[in-house]
Amino acid sequence: ELHAAKEESKLVSKYECQRSTPLHHQNENLTDALSAVEEEAEILDRKEDYSRALAFCKAACSLKCLTKPVSSIQDIKGLPNIGDHSRDIIKEILENGFSREVERIKNDHSLQKKKMFMSIYGVGPSTARKWVDVLQLATIEDVINCPSINPRKEARLAYGIAFHEDLKQQVGRTTAMRIRDIVHNELKTLDGEVTVEVTGGFRRGKQFGHDVDLLISHPVEGRETGLLQKLIHRLNSKGLILHGVMEESTFSEEMLSKSSKLTPKGQLDHFEKWIGIMKFPKNLETTPQDSVRDRKETIKDEFKEEGKKRIKLDHSLTVTDHNHIGSGLQEQINKSFQKSSTSYSPSPASLPSSSDLSELVKLAQSEREWRASRVDLIIAPASQYAYALVGWTGSKMFNRSLRLYAQRELDMKLTSHGLFDMKQRKPIQASSEQEVFEILKLQYRDPEERNC
Ligand code: DGT
Ligand code: MG
């Protein structure tokens, strides 16, 4: 039926966390347009003001949960969070097939340069604006050769610039699962009961991600302390670490009732974590066993995506529903590591000093069998695990709405560490994600339904 979306629009709940939002949906042409405008706002608006970007994001979220395509502006009557600006864009696309504003954004060279710079690890909107508007830079080469950019103080930025080619390439699902297994294997040598879960976009069903978010825990409270330090030490001694920063836990019980700092990326938490870049054999994604399945899935995926614009990646697509890989595959990883262990030079000790950009560029451009990938390792104690899992699974928008809902509707404070009942002045424990939703009086949503 032509206007089936119309009936649906009236039924959409106010909070994103009350809806089921799948990764793929029926109105991607509209949400892509809104994302482009959101992105522009994010790049150009002044620091600390996410309100415009947020408005476009919320409008897109409302469209994402519709199971029918919108064919006329009447169809979205009653749909929550569609502001005037978003409505105009939607209306124009429905009537003319395109939005002048989106076309302008696509042709805005200055904006596109800023966007490209923002894909560098360590570069945010203000740096990107400065590089384009003040320093007149256009390419990574320009950045490398710019005398006024020498990120001596910020190692992260130096690595981000030097390894941009590696890091801009998204991580595939198979690689993410293998990275999990590599990390898990190292942890098992320290403590057999440690758990490691892939969270972030991959847990919500995405095939690609900009990083791998691993949530580490231990069933016995307290036994997780000290693990991260030892893990990093082990990974480093195997030559698997390129660069990273350790953050100590800053959590204390009082924080449960306090608001955490809001950033463009979401709310910051206080877990002990390691944020960095790891080195993996380039062939991690394409061992012979996988290539048959990969090819099949590539075809399937292309079929599904037919007619849509799509960023082509030169490594293969893979669909794996299982979190754990078979022992045959494990053997192959081990072999591929042994084989390439000689090429894992320079060894950690001889890595260039982090401040030297030209040294890092030399390393990045050298013949090497490894590629660099962004990895986050987060440690959560058992008592906070369920909340940490919800928080690190995302999406950011889903978290935001959960927290807003908890605060406004239940007078409760939700963070990645726990839930605090403001009226009764006490924390509420939960031992699973299902329980978290139950306490919040919300229908449980699988991670795949949290893609708002
Ligand atoms: P991606 O990696 O581009 O495919 O997208 P995501 O959804 O994996 O996003 P990512 O990796 O930036 O973050 C994963 C989730 O973890 C996201 O839903 C928000 C959450 N998260 C990220 N950083 C922090 C943080 O510092 N504190 C808290 N509480 N959550 C965070
Ligand atoms: Mg991620």
Tab-separated table of C-alpha atoms and ligand atoms in Angstrom:
chain	number	residue	atom	x	y	z
A	1	GLU	CA	0.000	0.000	0.000
A	2	LEU	CA	1.221	3.460	-0.983
A	3	HIS	CA	0.740	5.257	2.324
A	4	ALA	CA	1.353	2.400	4.731
A	5	ALA	CA	4.014	4.489	6.477
A	6	LYS	CA	1.344	7.012	7.428
A	7	GLU	CA	-0.405	4.656	9.832
A	8	GLU	CA	2.927	3.614	11.273
A	9	SER	CA	4.162	7.168	11.885
A	10	LYS	CA	1.397	7.826	14.397
A	11	LEU	CA	2.489	4.854	16.496
A	12	VAL	CA	6.171	5.735	16.844
A	13	SER	CA	7.169	6.235	20.504
A	14	LYS	CA	8.731	9.394	21.821
A	15	TYR	CA	12.021	7.879	23.031
A	16	GLU	CA	14.352	6.041	20.642
A	17	CYS	CA	14.927	3.363	23.312
A	18	GLN	CA	11.234	2.466	23.178
A	19	ARG	CA	11.499	1.504	19.515
A	20	SER	CA	13.108	-1.216	17.450
A	21	THR	CA	15.648	0.420	15.136
A	22	PRO	CA	17.308	-1.975	12.670
A	23	LEU	CA	20.595	-1.377	10.868
A	24	HIS	CA	18.966	-1.517	7.437
A	25	HIS	CA	15.599	0.080	6.862
A	26	GLN	CA	13.196	1.351	4.218
A	27	ASN	CA	14.111	5.034	4.105
A	28	GLU	CA	17.856	5.116	3.620
A	29	ASN	CA	17.733	7.774	0.904
A	30	LEU	CA	16.122	10.141	3.418
A	31	THR	CA	18.312	9.239	6.396
A	32	ASP	CA	21.481	9.500	4.274
A	33	ALA	CA	20.466	13.052	3.378
A	34	LEU	CA	19.794	13.950	7.007
A	35	SER	CA	23.128	12.406	8.024
A	36	ALA	CA	24.917	14.634	5.514
A	37	VAL	CA	23.343	17.738	7.039
A	38	GLU	CA	24.025	16.434	10.551
A	39	GLU	CA	27.658	15.928	9.628
A	40	GLU	CA	27.962	19.463	8.308
A	41	ALA	CA	26.552	20.827	11.570
A	42	GLU	CA	28.977	18.666	13.525
A	43	ILE	CA	31.952	19.964	11.540
A	44	LEU	CA	31.002	23.639	11.388
A	45	ASP	CA	29.072	24.417	14.565
A	46	ARG	CA	30.916	25.891	17.493
A	47	LYS	CA	32.410	23.635	20.130
A	48	GLU	CA	30.011	22.242	22.739
A	49	ASP	CA	26.954	22.985	20.628
A	50	TYR	CA	25.585	19.729	19.258
A	51	SER	CA	21.963	20.869	19.213
A	52	ARG	CA	21.649	21.280	15.450
A	53	ALA	CA	23.473	18.035	14.677
A	54	LEU	CA	21.392	16.273	17.303
A	55	ALA	CA	18.133	17.515	15.793
A	56	PHE	CA	18.993	16.014	12.381
A	57	CYS	CA	20.143	12.800	14.018
A	58	LYS	CA	16.880	12.478	15.963
A	59	ALA	CA	14.831	13.087	12.832
A	60	ALA	CA	16.788	10.375	11.005
A	61	CYS	CA	16.239	7.997	13.966
A	62	SER	CA	12.487	8.420	13.686
A	63	LEU	CA	12.589	7.447	10.006
A	64	LYS	CA	14.863	4.470	10.680
A	65	CYS	CA	12.261	2.658	12.749
A	66	LEU	CA	9.562	2.787	10.046
A	67	THR	CA	9.055	-0.555	8.308
A	68	LYS	CA	7.489	1.038	5.227
A	69	PRO	CA	8.960	3.534	2.774
A	70	VAL	CA	7.742	7.111	3.088
A	71	SER	CA	6.234	8.283	-0.205
A	72	SER	CA	4.654	11.590	0.697
A	73	ILE	CA	5.174	14.232	3.373
A	74	GLN	CA	1.718	13.276	4.713
A	75	ASP	CA	3.218	9.918	5.679
A	76	ILE	CA	5.337	11.421	8.438
A	77	LYS	CA	2.546	13.388	10.053
A	78	GLY	CA	2.731	12.625	13.771
A	79	LEU	CA	6.226	11.150	13.550
A	80	PRO	CA	8.194	12.429	16.586
A	81	ASN	CA	11.298	14.643	16.429
A	82	ILE	CA	10.971	15.885	12.859
A	83	GLY	CA	11.863	19.574	13.010
A	84	ASP	CA	11.018	22.123	10.325
A	85	HIS	CA	14.445	21.984	8.733
A	86	SER	CA	14.437	18.178	8.519
A	87	ARG	CA	10.877	18.215	7.212
A	88	ASP	CA	11.870	20.618	4.402
A	89	ILE	CA	14.718	18.354	3.346
A	90	ILE	CA	12.484	15.264	3.389
A	91	LYS	CA	9.762	17.087	1.468
A	92	GLU	CA	12.139	18.252	-1.227
A	93	ILE	CA	13.582	14.770	-1.734
A	94	LEU	CA	10.124	13.240	-1.935
A	95	GLU	CA	9.033	15.824	-4.489
A	96	ASN	CA	12.182	16.316	-6.583
A	97	GLY	CA	14.310	13.279	-5.845
A	98	PHE	CA	17.092	15.366	-4.321
A	99	SER	CA	17.807	18.103	-1.785
A	100	ARG	CA	19.589	21.266	-2.868
A	101	GLU	CA	21.157	21.560	0.563
A	102	VAL	CA	22.624	18.053	0.395
A	103	GLU	CA	23.917	18.707	-3.122
A	104	ARG	CA	25.548	21.900	-1.891
A	105	ILE	CA	27.207	19.984	0.962
A	106	LYS	CA	28.517	17.335	-1.441
A	107	ASN	CA	30.035	20.070	-3.602
A	108	ASP	CA	31.475	22.068	-0.725
A	109	HIS	CA	35.185	21.374	-1.208
A	110	SER	CA	36.227	23.116	1.963
A	111	LEU	CA	33.793	21.016	4.000
A	112	GLN	CA	34.846	17.801	2.276
A	113	LYS	CA	38.496	18.546	3.115
A	114	LYS	CA	37.559	19.056	6.764
A	115	LYS	CA	35.621	15.814	6.706
A	116	MET	CA	38.636	13.986	5.266
A	117	PHE	CA	40.890	15.437	7.974
A	118	MET	CA	38.401	14.405	10.629
A	119	SER	CA	38.846	10.812	9.510
A	120	ILE	CA	42.368	11.082	10.992
A	121	TYR	CA	42.624	9.527	14.451
A	122	GLY	CA	43.134	12.429	16.868
A	123	VAL	CA	41.593	15.126	14.670
A	124	GLY	CA	38.332	16.764	15.707
A	125	PRO	CA	36.283	19.561	14.124
A	126	SER	CA	38.348	22.456	15.484
A	127	THR	CA	41.674	21.019	14.237
A	128	ALA	CA	40.116	20.204	10.862
A	129	ARG	CA	38.761	23.750	10.577
A	130	LYS	CA	42.138	25.231	11.455
A	131	TRP	CA	43.997	23.066	8.918
A	132	VAL	CA	41.647	23.983	6.084
A	133	ASP	CA	40.631	27.558	6.890
A	134	VAL	CA	43.821	28.916	8.456
A	135	LEU	CA	46.676	26.722	7.210
A	136	GLN	CA	45.052	26.115	3.794
A	137	LEU	CA	45.904	22.399	3.801
A	138	ALA	CA	44.121	20.007	1.460
A	139	THR	CA	45.780	16.585	1.662
A	140	ILE	CA	47.535	14.300	4.130
A	141	GLU	CA	50.793	15.094	2.295
A	142	ASP	CA	50.166	18.782	2.998
A	143	VAL	CA	49.782	17.931	6.688
A	144	ILE	CA	52.948	15.839	6.757
A	145	ASN	CA	54.913	18.595	5.030
A	146	CYS	CA	53.435	21.484	6.987
A	147	PRO	CA	56.202	22.977	9.159
A	148	SER	CA	53.759	24.314	11.727
A	149	ILE	CA	52.330	20.859	12.374
A	150	ASN	CA	54.654	18.804	14.479
A	151	PRO	CA	52.592	16.829	16.918
A	152	ARG	CA	55.412	16.420	19.403
A	153	LYS	CA	53.128	16.714	22.343
A	154	GLU	CA	50.395	14.545	20.922
A	155	ALA	CA	51.667	11.106	19.977
A	156	ARG	CA	48.167	9.941	19.091
A	157	LEU	CA	47.927	12.557	16.352
A	158	ALA	CA	51.337	11.653	14.923
A	159	TYR	CA	50.293	7.998	14.649
A	160	GLY	CA	46.925	9.047	13.275
A	161	ILE	CA	48.542	11.070	10.485
A	162	ALA	CA	51.244	8.534	9.652
A	163	PHE	CA	48.904	5.524	9.629
A	164	HIS	CA	45.894	7.230	8.094
A	165	GLU	CA	45.884	4.853	5.093
A	166	ASP	CA	45.540	1.869	7.431
A	167	LEU	CA	43.156	3.427	9.902
A	168	LYS	CA	40.727	4.897	7.387
A	169	GLN	CA	40.123	1.420	6.059
A	170	GLN	CA	37.328	0.019	8.156
A	171	VAL	CA	37.762	-3.159	10.171
A	172	GLY	CA	35.743	-6.121	8.922
A	173	ARG	CA	33.658	-8.313	11.173
A	174	THR	CA	35.893	-11.368	10.750
A	175	THR	CA	38.930	-9.341	11.774
A	176	ALA	CA	37.065	-7.974	14.792
A	177	MET	CA	36.186	-11.502	15.937
A	178	ARG	CA	39.766	-12.649	15.467
A	179	ILE	CA	41.153	-9.701	17.354
A	180	ARG	CA	38.797	-10.669	20.148
A	181	ASP	CA	40.174	-14.227	20.103
A	182	ILE	CA	43.783	-13.045	20.074
A	183	VAL	CA	43.109	-10.817	23.086
A	184	HIS	CA	41.125	-13.574	24.801
A	185	ASN	CA	43.932	-16.092	24.300
A	186	GLU	CA	46.422	-13.756	25.945
A	187	LEU	CA	44.036	-13.113	28.823
A	188	LYS	CA	43.459	-16.841	29.325
A	189	THR	CA	47.131	-17.289	30.101
A	190	LEU	CA	46.615	-14.806	32.951
A	191	ASP	CA	43.252	-16.091	34.183
A	192	GLY	CA	41.143	-18.801	32.607
A	193	GLU	CA	37.812	-17.266	33.608
A	194	VAL	CA	38.189	-13.861	31.994
A	195	THR	CA	35.489	-12.914	29.493
A	196	VAL	CA	35.927	-10.778	26.377
A	197	GLU	CA	33.026	-9.463	24.336
A	198	VAL	CA	33.001	-7.542	21.051
A	199	THR	CA	30.737	-4.548	21.649
A	200	GLY	CA	30.061	-1.325	19.683
A	201	GLY	CA	28.693	-1.481	16.155
A	202	PHE	CA	29.735	-5.093	15.548
A	203	ARG	CA	27.504	-6.281	18.380
A	204	ARG	CA	24.638	-4.360	16.756
A	205	GLY	CA	25.198	-6.388	13.588
A	206	LYS	CA	27.430	-4.070	11.563
A	207	GLN	CA	29.797	-5.722	9.090
A	208	PHE	CA	32.376	-2.936	9.387
A	209	GLY	CA	33.531	-0.594	12.094
A	210	HIS	CA	36.028	2.191	12.586
A	211	ASP	CA	37.457	0.355	15.584
A	212	VAL	CA	37.116	-2.791	17.674
A	213	ASP	CA	35.575	-2.235	21.110
A	214	LEU	CA	36.348	-5.090	23.477
A	215	LEU	CA	34.702	-5.293	26.897
A	216	ILE	CA	36.701	-7.376	29.342
A	217	SER	CA	35.411	-8.713	32.654
A	218	HIS	CA	35.709	-11.471	35.243
A	219	PRO	CA	32.833	-13.353	36.909
A	220	VAL	CA	34.449	-12.804	40.312
A	221	GLU	CA	34.329	-9.179	41.435
A	222	GLY	CA	37.797	-7.750	41.930
A	223	ARG	CA	39.656	-10.378	39.938
A	224	GLU	CA	39.635	-8.039	36.927
A	225	THR	CA	42.029	-5.616	38.621
A	226	GLY	CA	45.540	-5.604	37.234
A	227	LEU	CA	44.569	-7.649	34.176
A	228	LEU	CA	44.774	-4.822	31.659
A	229	GLN	CA	48.345	-3.856	32.551
A	230	LYS	CA	49.472	-7.457	32.181
A	231	LEU	CA	47.511	-7.927	28.970
A	232	ILE	CA	49.085	-4.868	27.366
A	233	HIS	CA	52.499	-6.060	28.480
A	234	ARG	CA	51.924	-9.448	26.817
A	235	LEU	CA	50.520	-7.979	23.611
A	236	ASN	CA	53.437	-5.575	23.467
A	237	SER	CA	56.011	-8.302	23.933
A	238	LYS	CA	54.450	-10.096	20.953
A	239	GLY	CA	54.850	-6.972	18.828
A	240	LEU	CA	51.105	-6.487	18.497
A	241	ILE	CA	50.970	-2.938	19.768
A	242	LEU	CA	51.788	0.133	17.751
A	243	HIS	CA	50.643	2.861	20.099
A	244	GLY	CA	48.264	3.225	23.010
A	245	VAL	CA	47.252	5.154	26.055
A	246	MET	CA	46.222	3.585	29.324
A	247	GLU	CA	43.487	5.259	31.335
A	248	GLU	CA	43.159	4.370	34.981
A	249	SER	CA	39.757	3.775	36.499
A	250	THR	CA	38.363	6.968	37.956
A	251	PHE	CA	35.181	5.377	39.236
A	252	SER	CA	33.840	5.919	42.735
A	253	GLU	CA	30.443	5.057	44.226
A	254	GLU	CA	29.397	8.721	44.437
A	255	MET	CA	29.564	8.907	40.652
A	256	LEU	CA	26.499	6.708	40.306
A	257	SER	CA	24.285	9.626	41.225
A	258	LYS	CA	26.253	12.285	39.372
A	259	SER	CA	26.053	13.324	35.738
A	260	SER	CA	28.988	12.323	33.582
A	261	LYS	CA	30.578	14.673	31.109
A	262	LEU	CA	28.787	15.000	27.797
A	263	THR	CA	30.969	14.933	24.684
A	264	PRO	CA	30.096	14.770	20.988
A	265	LYS	CA	30.880	11.055	21.183
A	266	GLY	CA	28.504	10.483	24.071
A	267	GLN	CA	28.937	10.314	27.781
A	268	LEU	CA	32.400	9.524	29.091
A	269	ASP	CA	32.697	6.699	31.575
A	270	HIS	CA	35.237	5.996	34.304
A	271	PHE	CA	36.370	2.466	33.488
A	272	GLU	CA	39.996	1.473	33.321
A	273	LYS	CA	40.764	1.268	29.604
A	274	TRP	CA	43.397	1.150	26.912
A	275	ILE	CA	42.788	3.161	23.779
A	276	GLY	CA	45.180	2.599	20.958
A	277	ILE	CA	46.371	1.072	17.720
A	278	MET	CA	47.251	-2.610	17.349
A	279	LYS	CA	49.179	-4.423	14.624
A	280	PHE	CA	47.716	-7.451	12.885
A	281	PRO	CA	48.823	-9.626	9.977
A	282	LYS	CA	47.347	-8.242	6.761
A	283	ASN	CA	45.950	-11.645	5.900
A	284	LEU	CA	43.830	-11.817	9.030
A	285	GLU	CA	40.685	-11.235	6.992
A	286	THR	CA	41.423	-13.545	4.100
A	287	THR	CA	42.571	-16.976	5.164
A	288	PRO	CA	41.664	-19.585	2.500
A	289	GLN	CA	38.865	-21.096	4.597
A	290	ASP	CA	37.048	-17.813	4.693
A	291	SER	CA	37.460	-16.707	1.135
A	292	VAL	CA	34.718	-18.960	-0.201
A	293	ARG	CA	32.258	-17.742	2.375
A	294	ASP	CA	33.491	-14.183	1.906
A	295	ARG	CA	32.834	-14.280	-1.815
A	296	LYS	CA	29.351	-15.653	-1.286
A	297	GLU	CA	28.535	-12.988	1.231
A	298	THR	CA	29.977	-10.264	-0.965
A	299	ILE	CA	27.620	-11.253	-3.729
A	300	LYS	CA	24.693	-11.453	-1.329
A	301	ASP	CA	25.551	-8.087	0.118
A	302	GLU	CA	25.939	-6.439	-3.263
A	303	PHE	CA	22.611	-7.832	-4.305
A	304	LYS	CA	21.010	-6.409	-1.218
A	305	GLU	CA	22.695	-3.070	-1.733
A	306	GLU	CA	22.013	-2.915	-5.458
A	307	GLY	CA	21.195	0.552	-6.708
A	308	LYS	CA	22.509	2.219	-3.613
A	309	LYS	CA	25.667	4.197	-3.348
A	310	ARG	CA	28.113	2.428	-1.208
A	311	ILE	CA	31.703	2.783	-0.176
A	312	LYS	CA	33.636	-0.061	-1.762
A	313	LEU	CA	36.270	-1.618	0.383
A	314	ASP	CA	38.979	-3.711	-1.101
A	315	HIS	CA	38.858	-6.390	1.524
A	316	SER	CA	36.117	-8.937	1.500
A	317	LEU	CA	32.834	-8.795	3.314
A	318	THR	CA	32.010	-11.481	5.772
A	319	VAL	CA	28.972	-12.434	7.745
A	320	THR	CA	29.545	-14.410	10.896
A	321	ASP	CA	26.848	-14.833	13.486
A	322	HIS	CA	29.052	-16.689	15.874
A	323	ASN	CA	31.180	-14.870	18.358
A	324	HIS	CA	33.644	-17.679	18.612
A	325	ILE	CA	35.814	-19.075	15.895
A	326	GLY	CA	36.531	-22.744	15.314
A	327	SER	CA	39.754	-24.396	16.357
A	328	GLY	CA	40.789	-24.859	12.705
A	329	LEU	CA	40.603	-21.146	12.206
A	330	GLN	CA	42.492	-20.537	15.421
A	331	GLU	CA	45.283	-22.721	14.127
A	332	GLN	CA	45.461	-20.603	11.009
A	333	ILE	CA	45.732	-17.422	13.014
A	334	ASN	CA	48.522	-18.940	15.027
A	335	LYS	CA	50.250	-20.024	11.827
A	336	SER	CA	49.825	-16.687	10.173
A	337	PHE	CA	51.277	-15.068	13.248
A	338	GLN	CA	54.218	-17.424	13.372
A	339	LYS	CA	54.832	-16.884	9.691
A	340	SER	CA	54.733	-13.146	9.955
A	341	SER	CA	56.407	-12.886	13.326
A	342	THR	CA	59.711	-12.087	11.670
A	343	SER	CA	58.137	-9.189	9.838
A	344	TYR	CA	56.795	-7.770	13.081
A	345	SER	CA	59.833	-5.611	13.175
A	346	PRO	CA	60.758	-3.165	14.370
A	347	SER	CA	60.256	-4.837	17.692
A	348	PRO	CA	58.464	-2.742	20.312
A	349	ALA	CA	61.740	-1.558	21.757
A	350	SER	CA	62.931	-0.096	18.475
A	351	LEU	CA	59.741	1.714	17.541
A	352	PRO	CA	60.434	5.316	16.605
A	353	SER	CA	59.996	7.819	19.368
A	354	SER	CA	56.352	8.745	19.307
A	355	SER	CA	56.946	12.418	18.661
A	356	ASP	CA	58.759	12.003	15.390
A	357	LEU	CA	56.230	12.266	12.581
A	358	SER	CA	58.691	11.702	9.745
A	359	GLU	CA	60.002	8.540	11.392
A	360	LEU	CA	56.456	7.263	11.765
A	361	VAL	CA	55.649	8.112	8.151
A	362	LYS	CA	58.725	6.126	7.104
A	363	LEU	CA	57.519	3.148	9.126
A	364	ALA	CA	53.999	3.429	7.741
A	365	GLN	CA	55.262	3.558	4.160
A	366	SER	CA	57.763	0.744	4.589
A	367	GLU	CA	57.165	-2.773	3.279
A	368	ARG	CA	55.308	-4.517	6.082
A	369	GLU	CA	53.074	-7.521	6.551
A	370	TRP	CA	50.912	-5.974	9.237
A	371	ARG	CA	48.160	-3.426	9.201
A	372	ALA	CA	47.233	-1.033	11.954
A	373	SER	CA	43.750	-1.065	13.508
A	374	ARG	CA	42.080	0.982	16.217
A	375	VAL	CA	41.238	-1.049	19.306
A	376	ASP	CA	39.594	-0.051	22.599
A	377	LEU	CA	40.010	-2.386	25.569
A	378	ILE	CA	37.670	-1.668	28.477
A	379	ILE	CA	37.679	-3.356	31.884
A	380	ALA	CA	34.384	-3.659	33.762
A	381	PRO	CA	33.979	-5.280	37.187
A	382	ALA	CA	31.274	-7.994	37.400
A	383	SER	CA	28.875	-5.823	39.426
A	384	GLN	CA	28.822	-3.160	36.675
A	385	TYR	CA	29.077	-5.484	33.688
A	386	ALA	CA	25.416	-5.424	32.539
A	387	TYR	CA	25.370	-1.622	32.497
A	388	ALA	CA	28.789	-1.474	30.827
A	389	LEU	CA	27.566	-3.862	28.121
A	390	VAL	CA	24.516	-1.701	27.405
A	391	GLY	CA	26.696	1.420	27.352
A	392	TRP	CA	29.411	0.022	25.096
A	393	THR	CA	26.969	-1.629	22.709
A	394	GLY	CA	25.372	1.706	21.871
A	395	SER	CA	24.370	3.180	19.618
A	396	LYS	CA	25.322	6.538	21.050
A	397	MET	CA	21.837	7.767	20.256
A	398	PHE	CA	20.262	4.728	21.896
A	399	ASN	CA	22.295	5.374	25.054
A	400	ARG	CA	21.378	9.015	25.019
A	401	SER	CA	17.687	8.231	24.854
A	402	LEU	CA	17.940	5.517	27.534
A	403	ARG	CA	19.561	7.978	29.904
A	404	LEU	CA	17.094	10.734	29.124
A	405	TYR	CA	14.179	8.339	29.533
A	406	ALA	CA	15.507	7.034	32.868
A	407	GLN	CA	15.968	10.554	34.161
A	408	ARG	CA	12.709	12.075	32.975
A	409	GLU	CA	10.318	9.196	33.321
A	410	LEU	CA	11.717	7.325	36.321
A	411	ASP	CA	13.874	9.873	38.142
A	412	MET	CA	16.785	7.489	37.810
A	413	LYS	CA	20.369	8.159	36.796
A	414	LEU	CA	21.744	5.689	34.226
A	415	THR	CA	25.437	5.417	33.302
A	416	SER	CA	27.718	2.637	32.036
A	417	HIS	CA	28.459	1.905	35.709
A	418	GLY	CA	24.969	1.455	37.043
A	419	LEU	CA	21.531	2.814	37.738
A	420	PHE	CA	20.781	5.100	40.652
A	421	ASP	CA	17.304	5.679	42.044
A	422	MET	CA	17.269	9.394	42.850
A	423	LYS	CA	14.125	9.215	44.989
A	424	GLN	CA	15.241	6.337	47.176
A	425	ARG	CA	18.886	7.462	46.990
A	426	LYS	CA	20.195	3.975	46.267
A	427	PRO	CA	21.812	2.093	43.373
A	428	ILE	CA	19.953	-0.748	41.646
A	429	GLN	CA	21.941	-3.839	40.684
A	430	ALA	CA	21.419	-5.727	37.426
A	431	SER	CA	23.086	-8.921	36.264
A	432	SER	CA	22.049	-8.934	32.601
A	433	GLU	CA	20.971	-6.559	29.843
A	434	GLN	CA	17.471	-8.041	30.056
A	435	GLU	CA	17.355	-7.066	33.698
A	436	VAL	CA	18.462	-3.519	32.895
A	437	PHE	CA	15.548	-3.118	30.480
A	438	GLU	CA	13.176	-4.727	32.984
A	439	ILE	CA	14.148	-2.340	35.766
A	440	LEU	CA	13.694	0.542	33.339
A	441	LYS	CA	10.215	-0.795	32.490
A	442	LEU	CA	11.169	-1.041	28.827
A	443	GLN	CA	10.622	-3.837	26.343
A	444	TYR	CA	13.932	-5.649	25.840
A	445	ARG	CA	15.704	-4.751	22.607
A	446	ASP	CA	18.307	-6.995	21.017
A	447	PRO	CA	21.547	-5.191	20.106
A	448	GLU	CA	20.476	-5.401	16.432
A	449	GLU	CA	17.444	-3.240	17.328
A	450	ARG	CA	19.544	-0.480	18.890
A	451	ASN	CA	20.790	1.065	15.640
A	452	CYS	CA	19.321	4.514	16.055
B	1	DGT	P1	31.931	2.265	14.748
B	1	DGT	O1	33.066	1.867	15.602
B	1	DGT	O2	32.233	3.468	13.922
B	1	DGT	O3	31.397	1.150	13.938
B	1	DGT	O4	30.703	2.706	15.685
B	1	DGT	P2	30.380	2.288	17.178
B	1	DGT	O5	28.929	2.339	17.370
B	1	DGT	O6	31.101	1.041	17.543
B	1	DGT	O7	30.932	3.515	17.990
B	1	DGT	P3	32.234	3.660	18.908
B	1	DGT	O8	33.249	2.635	18.569
B	1	DGT	O9	32.668	5.086	18.842
B	1	DGT	O10	31.688	3.417	20.365
B	1	DGT	C1	31.055	2.222	20.725
B	1	DGT	C2	30.033	2.460	21.762
B	1	DGT	O11	30.653	2.699	22.997
B	1	DGT	C3	29.165	3.660	21.460
B	1	DGT	O12	27.828	3.273	21.430
B	1	DGT	C4	29.340	4.609	22.576
B	1	DGT	C5	30.211	3.907	23.543
B	1	DGT	N1	31.370	4.694	23.916
B	1	DGT	C6	32.403	5.083	23.161
B	1	DGT	N2	33.273	5.776	23.879
B	1	DGT	C7	32.768	5.840	25.109
B	1	DGT	C8	33.175	6.399	26.334
B	1	DGT	O13	34.225	7.008	26.462
B	1	DGT	N3	32.332	6.215	27.380
B	1	DGT	C9	31.159	5.524	27.282
B	1	DGT	N4	30.382	5.375	28.334
B	1	DGT	N5	30.763	4.975	26.182
B	1	DGT	C10	31.545	5.139	25.118
B	2	MG	MG	33.232	0.840	17.462
